[in-house]
Amino acid sequence: MRQNKHKYSVSAMCDVLNIPRSTYYYEECKVEVPSEDEISSIIVDIFQRSRQNYGTRKIKKELHQQGFTVSRRRIGRIMKEFGLVSSYTVAQYKPHPTKCNEAKQANVLDRKFEQ
């Protein structure tokens, strides 16, 4: 059923085979989950290959392409354990040019409001 999962819906395959859907999902849960150490090493490898740019979202996408299902929270926790912080560009301040008809006003009062 796993091999045809991309072609047919799970419920349709279960109807054809006369088994309840819950049985399929129960058996699916028994699939071997990779160990924490294995996932950690893969995450560190992906992070280093990306020149320390990838965050949790892109690492999750890479892991999914490799066939692993890992949550972003778990990836973030592992990254924090290893001290991995993605380098990203910080938004910089860009001054807007003044328009031609807007003259700057002189500070005549200079905050001296006494009468």
Coordinates of C-alpha atoms in Angstrom, one line a residue, residues 21-113:
R21 CA -8.3 2.3 7.5
S22 CA -7.3 2.2 11.1
T23 CA -5.3 -1.0 10.5
Y24 CA -3.3 0.8 7.8
Y25 CA -2.5 3.7 10.1
Y26 CA -1.7 1.4 13.0
E27 CA 0.8 -0.5 10.9
E28 CA 2.2 2.8 9.5
C29 CA 3.0 3.9 13.1
K30 CA 5.2 0.9 13.5
V31 CA 7.6 2.1 10.8
E32 CA 11.1 2.5 12.2
V33 CA 12.0 6.0 13.3
P34 CA 15.6 7.1 12.9
S35 CA 17.5 7.7 16.1
E36 CA 18.1 11.2 17.6
D37 CA 21.8 10.9 16.9
E38 CA 21.2 10.0 13.2
I39 CA 18.8 12.9 12.7
S40 CA 21.2 15.3 14.5
S41 CA 24.1 14.4 12.3
I42 CA 22.0 14.8 9.2
I43 CA 20.8 18.2 10.4
V44 CA 24.3 19.4 11.1
D45 CA 25.4 18.2 7.7
I46 CA 22.6 20.0 5.9
F47 CA 23.4 23.2 7.9
Q48 CA 27.1 23.0 7.0
R49 CA 26.4 22.3 3.3
S50 CA 24.2 25.3 3.1
R51 CA 27.1 27.5 4.3
Q52 CA 25.2 28.1 7.6
N53 CA 22.3 29.8 5.9
Y54 CA 19.4 27.3 6.3
G55 CA 17.0 27.7 9.1
T56 CA 14.4 25.2 10.4
R57 CA 12.1 25.6 7.4
K58 CA 14.6 24.9 4.7
I59 CA 16.2 22.1 6.7
K60 CA 12.8 20.5 7.1
K61 CA 12.3 20.6 3.4
E62 CA 15.7 19.0 2.8
L63 CA 15.0 16.2 5.3
H64 CA 11.6 15.6 3.6
Q65 CA 13.4 15.2 0.3
Q66 CA 15.7 12.7 1.9
G67 CA 12.6 10.8 3.2
F68 CA 12.6 11.9 6.9
T69 CA 9.7 13.4 8.7
V70 CA 10.9 15.7 11.4
S71 CA 9.0 18.7 13.0
R72 CA 10.4 22.2 12.9
R73 CA 10.4 22.3 16.7
R74 CA 12.6 19.2 16.9
I75 CA 15.0 20.6 14.3
G76 CA 15.1 23.9 16.2
R77 CA 15.8 22.1 19.4
I78 CA 18.7 20.1 17.8
M79 CA 20.1 23.3 16.2
K80 CA 20.0 25.0 19.6
E81 CA 21.8 22.0 21.2
F82 CA 24.6 22.3 18.7
G83 CA 24.7 26.1 18.7
L84 CA 23.7 26.4 15.0
V85 CA 22.3 29.8 14.1
S86 CA 21.5 30.6 10.5
S87 CA 23.1 33.8 9.1
Y88 CA 20.5 35.9 7.5
T89 CA 20.6 39.4 6.1
V90 CA 19.3 42.1 8.5
A91 CA 17.1 44.8 7.0
Q92 CA 19.0 48.0 6.8
Y93 CA 17.7 51.5 7.1
K94 CA 17.5 53.3 3.8
P95 CA 16.8 57.1 4.0
H96 CA 14.1 58.2 1.6
P97 CA 15.1 61.2 -0.6
T98 CA 13.1 64.4 0.0
K99 CA 10.8 65.5 -2.7
C100 CA 11.5 68.7 -4.6
N101 CA 8.7 70.8 -3.1
E102 CA 9.3 69.9 0.5
A103 CA 11.7 72.3 2.1
K104 CA 13.0 71.6 5.6
Q105 CA 11.8 74.0 8.1
A106 CA 14.3 75.9 10.3
N107 CA 14.0 75.3 14.1
V108 CA 13.2 78.9 15.0
L109 CA 11.8 78.3 18.6
D110 CA 14.6 75.9 19.6
R111 CA 12.2 74.6 22.3
K112 CA 12.2 77.9 24.2
F113 CA 8.5 78.3 24.9

